[in-house]
mmCIF file of C-alpha atoms and ligand atoms in Angstrom:
data_model
loop_
_atom_site.group_PDB
_atom_site.id
_atom_site.type_symbol
_atom_site.label_atom_id
_atom_site.label_comp_id
_atom_site.label_asym_id
_atom_site.label_seq_id
_atom_site.Cartn_x
_atom_site.Cartn_y
_atom_site.Cartn_z
ATOM 1 C CA MET A 14 -0.064 -0.312 -0.204
ATOM 2 C CA PRO A 15 1.712 3.133 -0.820
ATOM 3 C CA GLN A 16 2.042 5.715 1.579
ATOM 4 C CA LEU A 17 -0.518 8.558 1.988
ATOM 5 C CA SER A 18 0.432 11.718 -0.291
ATOM 6 C CA SER A 19 1.203 14.716 1.677
ATOM 7 C CA LYS A 20 -2.128 16.654 0.032
ATOM 8 C CA ILE A 21 -4.167 13.577 1.654
ATOM 9 C CA THR A 22 -2.116 13.588 5.058
ATOM 10 C CA ASP A 23 -2.831 17.251 5.448
ATOM 11 C CA ALA A 24 -6.363 16.837 4.771
ATOM 12 C CA LEU A 25 -7.043 13.730 6.961
ATOM 13 C CA ASN A 26 -5.486 15.435 9.626
ATOM 14 C CA LEU A 27 -7.925 18.473 9.054
ATOM 15 C CA GLN A 28 -10.771 15.864 9.240
ATOM 16 C CA ILE A 29 -9.645 14.024 12.541
ATOM 17 C CA ASN A 30 -9.747 17.646 14.321
ATOM 18 C CA ARG A 31 -13.133 18.327 12.537
ATOM 19 C CA GLU A 32 -14.333 14.917 13.836
ATOM 20 C CA LEU A 33 -12.798 16.051 17.635
ATOM 21 C CA SER A 34 -14.432 19.541 17.493
ATOM 22 C CA ALA A 35 -17.853 17.413 16.329
ATOM 23 C CA ALA A 36 -16.979 15.500 19.477
ATOM 24 C CA TYR A 37 -16.620 18.183 21.789
ATOM 25 C CA SER A 38 -19.423 20.280 20.570
ATOM 26 C CA TYR A 39 -21.838 17.336 21.528
ATOM 27 C CA LEU A 40 -20.351 16.847 24.552
ATOM 28 C CA ALA A 41 -21.471 20.537 25.078
ATOM 29 C CA MET A 42 -24.700 20.355 23.745
ATOM 30 C CA SER A 43 -25.150 17.575 26.296
ATOM 31 C CA ALA A 44 -24.358 19.588 29.401
ATOM 32 C CA TRP A 45 -26.757 22.368 28.393
ATOM 33 C CA ALA A 46 -29.460 19.912 27.902
ATOM 34 C CA ASP A 47 -28.796 18.318 31.350
ATOM 35 C CA THR A 48 -29.039 21.708 32.727
ATOM 36 C CA GLN A 49 -32.903 21.787 31.082
ATOM 37 C CA ASN A 50 -33.676 18.660 32.473
ATOM 38 C CA LEU A 51 -33.842 16.919 29.042
ATOM 39 C CA ALA A 52 -32.077 13.537 30.493
ATOM 40 C CA GLY A 53 -32.938 11.533 26.923
ATOM 41 C CA ALA A 54 -31.634 14.032 24.821
ATOM 42 C CA ALA A 55 -28.202 14.444 27.314
ATOM 43 C CA SER A 56 -27.754 10.863 26.589
ATOM 44 C CA TRP A 57 -28.208 10.780 23.053
ATOM 45 C CA LEU A 58 -25.880 13.801 23.018
ATOM 46 C CA ARG A 59 -23.334 11.824 24.627
ATOM 47 C CA GLN A 60 -23.643 8.671 22.646
ATOM 48 C CA GLN A 61 -22.867 10.829 19.508
ATOM 49 C CA TRP A 62 -19.909 12.641 21.701
ATOM 50 C CA GLN A 63 -18.673 8.728 21.561
ATOM 51 C CA GLU A 64 -19.358 8.258 18.116
ATOM 52 C CA GLU A 65 -17.521 11.317 16.769
ATOM 53 C CA LEU A 66 -14.386 10.011 19.052
ATOM 54 C CA GLY A 67 -14.837 7.041 17.068
ATOM 55 C CA HIS A 68 -14.579 8.910 13.684
ATOM 56 C CA ALA A 69 -11.345 10.693 14.725
ATOM 57 C CA THR A 70 -10.287 7.405 16.041
ATOM 58 C CA LYS A 71 -10.625 5.682 12.766
ATOM 59 C CA LEU A 72 -8.980 8.051 10.547
ATOM 60 C CA ILE A 73 -6.325 8.083 13.434
ATOM 61 C CA ASP A 74 -5.956 4.208 12.748
ATOM 62 C CA TYR A 75 -6.013 4.565 9.176
ATOM 63 C CA MET A 76 -3.223 6.782 8.641
ATOM 64 C CA ALA A 77 -1.036 4.927 11.211
ATOM 65 C CA GLU A 78 -1.338 1.558 8.921
ATOM 66 C CA ARG A 79 -0.882 3.810 5.941
ATOM 67 C CA ASP A 80 2.399 5.625 7.655
ATOM 68 C CA GLY A 81 1.033 9.356 7.147
ATOM 69 C CA LYS A 82 2.225 11.806 10.072
ATOM 70 C CA ILE A 83 -0.377 12.583 12.366
ATOM 71 C CA VAL A 84 -0.607 16.169 13.276
ATOM 72 C CA LEU A 85 -3.137 16.817 16.306
ATOM 73 C CA SER A 86 -4.180 20.760 15.966
ATOM 74 C CA ALA A 87 -6.093 22.862 18.567
ATOM 75 C CA ILE A 88 -9.643 22.119 19.198
ATOM 76 C CA PRO A 89 -11.700 25.525 19.345
ATOM 77 C CA GLN A 90 -14.221 26.137 22.167
ATOM 78 C CA PRO A 91 -17.628 25.000 21.252
ATOM 79 C CA THR A 92 -21.191 26.753 21.723
ATOM 80 C CA ALA A 93 -22.549 25.915 25.179
ATOM 81 C CA THR A 94 -26.273 27.414 25.342
ATOM 82 C CA PHE A 95 -29.028 27.127 23.147
ATOM 83 C CA SER A 96 -32.200 28.930 22.988
ATOM 84 C CA SER A 97 -33.966 25.389 22.704
ATOM 85 C CA LEU A 98 -33.574 21.651 21.830
ATOM 86 C CA LEU A 99 -34.769 23.005 18.058
ATOM 87 C CA ASN A 100 -32.115 25.336 17.898
ATOM 88 C CA LEU A 101 -29.762 22.753 19.590
ATOM 89 C CA PHE A 102 -30.536 20.280 16.992
ATOM 90 C CA GLU A 103 -30.404 22.890 13.810
ATOM 91 C CA SER A 104 -26.919 23.758 15.113
ATOM 92 C CA VAL A 105 -26.546 19.671 14.968
ATOM 93 C CA LEU A 106 -27.944 19.528 11.546
ATOM 94 C CA ALA A 107 -25.708 22.287 10.607
ATOM 95 C CA GLN A 108 -22.199 20.711 12.094
ATOM 96 C CA GLU A 109 -22.956 17.630 9.942
ATOM 97 C CA LYS A 110 -23.855 19.360 6.633
ATOM 98 C CA ALA A 111 -20.733 21.009 7.031
ATOM 99 C CA VAL A 112 -18.468 17.943 7.638
ATOM 100 C CA THR A 113 -20.696 16.283 5.084
ATOM 101 C CA GLU A 114 -19.256 18.935 2.742
ATOM 102 C CA ALA A 115 -15.424 18.442 3.939
ATOM 103 C CA ILE A 116 -15.677 14.793 3.367
ATOM 104 C CA TYR A 117 -16.664 15.190 -0.107
ATOM 105 C CA GLY A 118 -13.669 17.502 -0.329
ATOM 106 C CA ILE A 119 -11.288 14.858 0.858
ATOM 107 C CA TYR A 120 -12.878 12.482 -1.280
ATOM 108 C CA ASP A 121 -12.649 14.634 -4.353
ATOM 109 C CA LEU A 122 -8.836 14.664 -3.481
ATOM 110 C CA ALA A 123 -8.558 10.903 -3.272
ATOM 111 C CA VAL A 124 -10.213 10.804 -6.833
ATOM 112 C CA GLU A 125 -7.867 13.727 -7.809
ATOM 113 C CA GLU A 126 -4.723 11.604 -6.745
ATOM 114 C CA LYS A 127 -5.822 8.192 -8.040
ATOM 115 C CA ASP A 128 -5.896 6.947 -4.037
ATOM 116 C CA TYR A 129 -8.261 4.289 -4.689
ATOM 117 C CA ALA A 130 -7.897 3.021 -0.652
ATOM 118 C CA ALA A 131 -8.212 6.006 0.507
ATOM 119 C CA GLN A 132 -11.955 6.146 -1.417
ATOM 120 C CA GLY A 133 -12.925 3.119 0.378
ATOM 121 C CA LEU A 134 -12.282 4.457 3.583
ATOM 122 C CA LEU A 135 -14.139 7.943 2.652
ATOM 123 C CA GLN A 136 -17.195 5.858 1.323
ATOM 124 C CA TRP A 137 -17.637 4.839 5.122
ATOM 125 C CA TYR A 138 -18.075 8.659 5.961
ATOM 126 C CA VAL A 139 -20.036 9.854 3.380
ATOM 127 C CA ASN A 140 -22.709 6.667 4.338
ATOM 128 C CA GLU A 141 -22.088 7.664 7.814
ATOM 129 C CA GLN A 142 -22.887 11.209 6.961
ATOM 130 C CA VAL A 143 -26.163 10.248 5.442
ATOM 131 C CA GLU A 144 -27.233 8.808 8.520
ATOM 132 C CA GLU A 145 -26.146 11.514 10.504
ATOM 133 C CA GLU A 146 -27.930 13.868 8.648
ATOM 134 C CA ASN A 147 -30.941 11.998 8.363
ATOM 135 C CA SER A 148 -31.404 11.627 12.143
ATOM 136 C CA ALA A 149 -30.693 15.103 12.955
ATOM 137 C CA SER A 150 -33.328 16.309 9.972
ATOM 138 C CA GLU A 151 -35.630 13.844 12.124
ATOM 139 C CA ILE A 152 -35.399 14.723 15.428
ATOM 140 C CA ILE A 153 -35.928 18.479 14.283
ATOM 141 C CA SER A 154 -39.149 17.481 12.759
ATOM 142 C CA LEU A 155 -40.458 15.589 15.609
ATOM 143 C CA LEU A 156 -39.847 18.918 17.737
ATOM 144 C CA LYS A 157 -41.757 20.840 15.128
ATOM 145 C CA ILE A 158 -44.508 18.546 15.007
ATOM 146 C CA GLY A 159 -44.515 17.706 18.563
ATOM 147 C CA GLY A 160 -44.231 20.985 20.173
ATOM 148 C CA GLY A 161 -40.597 22.292 21.358
ATOM 149 C CA GLU A 162 -41.980 22.442 24.864
ATOM 150 C CA GLY A 163 -44.311 21.266 27.297
ATOM 151 C CA SER A 164 -45.484 17.605 26.872
ATOM 152 C CA GLY A 165 -44.462 17.174 23.087
ATOM 153 C CA LEU A 166 -40.716 17.885 24.381
ATOM 154 C CA LEU A 167 -41.154 15.359 27.064
ATOM 155 C CA MET A 168 -42.181 13.347 24.848
ATOM 156 C CA VAL A 169 -39.449 13.800 22.395
ATOM 157 C CA ASP A 170 -37.006 13.686 25.319
ATOM 158 C CA ARG A 171 -38.319 10.484 26.024
ATOM 159 C CA GLN A 172 -37.616 9.250 22.384
ATOM 160 C CA LEU A 173 -34.010 10.634 22.743
ATOM 161 C CA ALA A 174 -33.873 8.215 25.431
ATOM 162 C CA SER A 175 -34.312 5.432 23.814
ATOM 163 C CA ARG A 176 -31.511 5.432 21.534
ATOM 164 C CA SER A 177 -28.892 2.506 21.747
ATOM 165 C CA GLY A 178 -25.727 1.479 19.868
ATOM 166 C CA GLY A 179 -23.979 2.918 17.647
ATOM 167 C CA GLN A 180 -20.543 2.926 16.002
HETATM 168 FE FE1 FEO B 218 -18.360 12.241 12.438
HETATM 169 FE FE2 FEO B 218 -21.064 13.587 12.586
HETATM 170 O O1 FEO B 218 -19.520 13.661 11.738
#
Protein backbone atom coordinates (compact mmCIF):
# COMPACT_ATOMS: atom_id res chain seq x y z
CA MET A 1 0.00 0.00 0.00
CA PRO A 2 1.58 3.32 -1.02
CA GLN A 3 2.22 5.93 1.60
CA LEU A 4 -0.34 8.71 1.86
CA SER A 5 0.38 11.78 -0.25
CA SER A 6 1.11 14.95 1.63
CA LYS A 7 -2.12 16.55 0.37
CA ILE A 8 -4.24 13.68 1.64
CA THR A 9 -2.26 13.57 4.87
CA ASP A 10 -3.05 17.25 5.49
CA ALA A 11 -6.70 16.77 4.58
CA LEU A 12 -7.10 13.77 6.89
CA ASN A 13 -5.38 15.60 9.74
CA LEU A 14 -7.83 18.44 9.25
CA GLN A 15 -10.69 15.95 9.26
CA ILE A 16 -9.47 14.43 12.53
CA ASN A 17 -9.71 17.92 13.97
CA ARG A 18 -13.23 18.34 12.57
CA GLU A 19 -14.37 15.06 14.09
CA LEU A 20 -12.86 15.94 17.45
CA SER A 21 -14.41 19.41 17.26
CA ALA A 22 -17.77 17.82 16.52
CA ALA A 23 -17.27 15.50 19.50
CA TYR A 24 -16.47 18.43 21.76
CA SER A 25 -19.48 20.30 20.49
CA TYR A 26 -21.77 17.32 21.25
CA LEU A 27 -20.31 17.14 24.74
CA ALA A 28 -21.17 20.81 25.31
CA MET A 29 -24.65 20.22 23.89
CA SER A 30 -25.15 17.29 26.22
CA ALA A 31 -24.15 19.41 29.21
CA TRP A 32 -26.65 22.10 28.15
CA ALA A 33 -29.43 19.49 27.79
CA ASP A 34 -28.64 18.30 31.31
CA THR A 35 -29.13 21.81 32.68
CA GLN A 36 -32.57 21.84 31.01
CA ASN A 37 -33.51 18.51 32.64
CA LEU A 38 -33.67 16.87 29.23
CA ALA A 39 -32.05 13.61 30.25
CA GLY A 40 -32.97 11.80 27.03
CA ALA A 41 -31.41 14.47 24.83
CA ALA A 42 -28.36 14.62 27.11
CA SER A 43 -27.88 10.88 26.75
CA TRP A 44 -28.39 10.95 22.96
CA LEU A 45 -25.83 13.72 22.64
CA ARG A 46 -23.38 11.86 24.88
CA GLN A 47 -23.63 8.86 22.59
CA GLN A 48 -23.02 11.11 19.62
CA TRP A 49 -19.95 12.47 21.40
CA GLN A 50 -18.60 8.94 21.57
CA GLU A 51 -19.44 8.26 17.93
CA GLU A 52 -17.48 11.31 16.86
CA LEU A 53 -14.51 10.21 18.94
CA GLY A 54 -14.79 6.92 17.09
CA HIS A 55 -14.78 8.73 13.75
CA ALA A 56 -11.59 10.57 14.71
CA THR A 57 -9.94 7.40 15.97
CA LYS A 58 -10.81 5.52 12.78
CA LEU A 59 -8.97 8.19 10.78
CA ILE A 60 -6.00 8.09 13.13
CA ASP A 61 -5.79 4.30 12.85
CA TYR A 62 -6.03 4.48 9.07
CA MET A 63 -3.28 7.08 8.82
CA ALA A 64 -1.07 5.01 11.08
CA GLU A 65 -1.62 1.98 8.83
CA ARG A 66 -0.45 3.97 5.83
CA ASP A 67 2.44 5.64 7.59
CA GLY A 68 0.86 9.09 7.46
CA LYS A 69 2.14 11.69 9.89
CA ILE A 70 -0.61 12.39 12.40
CA VAL A 71 -0.82 15.98 13.58
CA LEU A 72 -3.37 16.86 16.24
CA SER A 73 -4.29 20.54 16.24
CA ALA A 74 -6.21 22.75 18.69
CA ILE A 75 -9.94 22.20 19.11
CA PRO A 76 -12.06 25.37 19.24
CA GLN A 77 -14.30 26.10 22.22
CA PRO A 78 -17.79 24.83 21.35
CA THR A 79 -21.07 26.74 21.61
CA ALA A 80 -22.49 25.97 25.02
CA THR A 81 -25.89 27.70 25.13
CA PHE A 82 -28.97 27.24 23.02
CA SER A 83 -32.34 28.95 22.98
CA SER A 84 -34.22 25.63 22.77
CA LEU A 85 -33.76 21.95 21.94
CA LEU A 86 -34.92 22.74 18.42
CA ASN A 87 -32.24 25.41 18.16
CA LEU A 88 -29.69 22.86 19.40
CA PHE A 89 -30.68 20.24 16.81
CA GLU A 90 -30.64 22.86 14.07
CA SER A 91 -27.02 23.45 15.07
CA VAL A 92 -26.43 19.69 14.95
CA LEU A 93 -27.75 19.53 11.39
CA ALA A 94 -25.67 22.53 10.29
CA GLN A 95 -22.60 20.98 11.88
CA GLU A 96 -23.19 17.63 10.17
CA LYS A 97 -23.77 19.29 6.80
CA ALA A 98 -20.43 21.06 7.15
CA VAL A 99 -18.76 17.72 7.96
CA THR A 100 -20.40 16.14 4.90
CA GLU A 101 -19.05 18.91 2.66
CA ALA A 102 -15.59 18.41 4.14
CA ILE A 103 -15.73 14.65 3.50
CA TYR A 104 -16.79 15.25 -0.11
CA GLY A 105 -13.80 17.57 -0.50
CA ILE A 106 -11.39 14.91 0.73
CA TYR A 107 -13.07 12.31 -1.46
CA ASP A 108 -12.55 14.57 -4.49
CA LEU A 109 -8.90 14.88 -3.54
CA ALA A 110 -8.54 11.10 -3.23
CA VAL A 111 -10.07 10.72 -6.72
CA GLU A 112 -7.71 13.36 -8.13
CA GLU A 113 -4.74 11.59 -6.59
CA LYS A 114 -5.96 8.15 -7.65
CA ASP A 115 -5.80 6.99 -4.05
CA TYR A 116 -8.30 4.14 -4.32
CA ALA A 117 -7.75 2.90 -0.80
CA ALA A 118 -8.49 6.31 0.72
CA GLN A 119 -11.65 6.46 -1.41
CA GLY A 120 -12.73 3.19 0.23
CA LEU A 121 -12.27 4.66 3.68
CA LEU A 122 -14.01 7.88 2.75
CA GLN A 123 -17.00 6.02 1.35
CA TRP A 124 -17.65 4.79 4.88
CA TYR A 125 -17.78 8.42 6.05
CA VAL A 126 -20.04 9.41 3.14
CA ASN A 127 -22.54 6.73 4.23
CA GLU A 128 -22.22 7.66 7.88
CA GLN A 129 -23.02 11.28 7.06
CA VAL A 130 -26.25 10.25 5.32
CA GLU A 131 -27.34 8.61 8.58
CA GLU A 132 -26.23 11.49 10.75
CA GLU A 133 -27.95 14.18 8.70
CA ASN A 134 -31.03 12.03 8.50
CA SER A 135 -31.33 11.49 12.24
CA ALA A 136 -30.83 15.20 12.97
CA SER A 137 -33.52 16.07 10.40
CA GLU A 138 -35.93 13.55 11.93
CA ILE A 139 -35.47 14.97 15.41
CA ILE A 140 -36.00 18.50 14.07
CA SER A 141 -39.26 17.34 12.46
CA LEU A 142 -40.39 15.68 15.68
CA LEU A 143 -39.69 18.87 17.63
CA LYS A 144 -41.55 20.94 15.07
CA ILE A 145 -44.55 18.60 14.91
CA GLY A 146 -44.74 17.60 18.57
CA GLY A 147 -44.04 21.07 19.86
CA GLY A 148 -40.75 22.17 21.26
CA GLU A 149 -42.15 22.68 24.73
CA GLY A 150 -44.30 21.17 27.49
CA SER A 151 -45.49 17.61 27.06
CA GLY A 152 -44.45 17.52 23.38
CA LEU A 153 -40.89 18.29 24.36
CA LEU A 154 -40.95 15.64 27.08
CA MET A 155 -42.18 13.08 24.59
CA VAL A 156 -39.32 13.81 22.21
CA ASP A 157 -36.90 13.69 25.12
CA ARG A 158 -38.21 10.26 26.08
CA GLN A 159 -37.78 9.09 22.50
CA LEU A 160 -34.19 10.34 22.45
CA ALA A 161 -33.54 8.36 25.63
CA SER A 162 -34.28 5.15 23.73
CA ARG A 163 -31.31 5.55 21.38
CA SER A 164 -29.02 2.62 21.73
CA GLY A 165 -25.74 1.43 20.34
CA GLY A 166 -24.01 3.26 17.53
CA GLN A 167 -20.63 2.97 15.92
FE1 LIG B 1 -18.31 12.36 12.34
FE2 LIG B 1 -21.00 13.56 12.73
O1 LIG B 1 -19.50 13.51 11.70
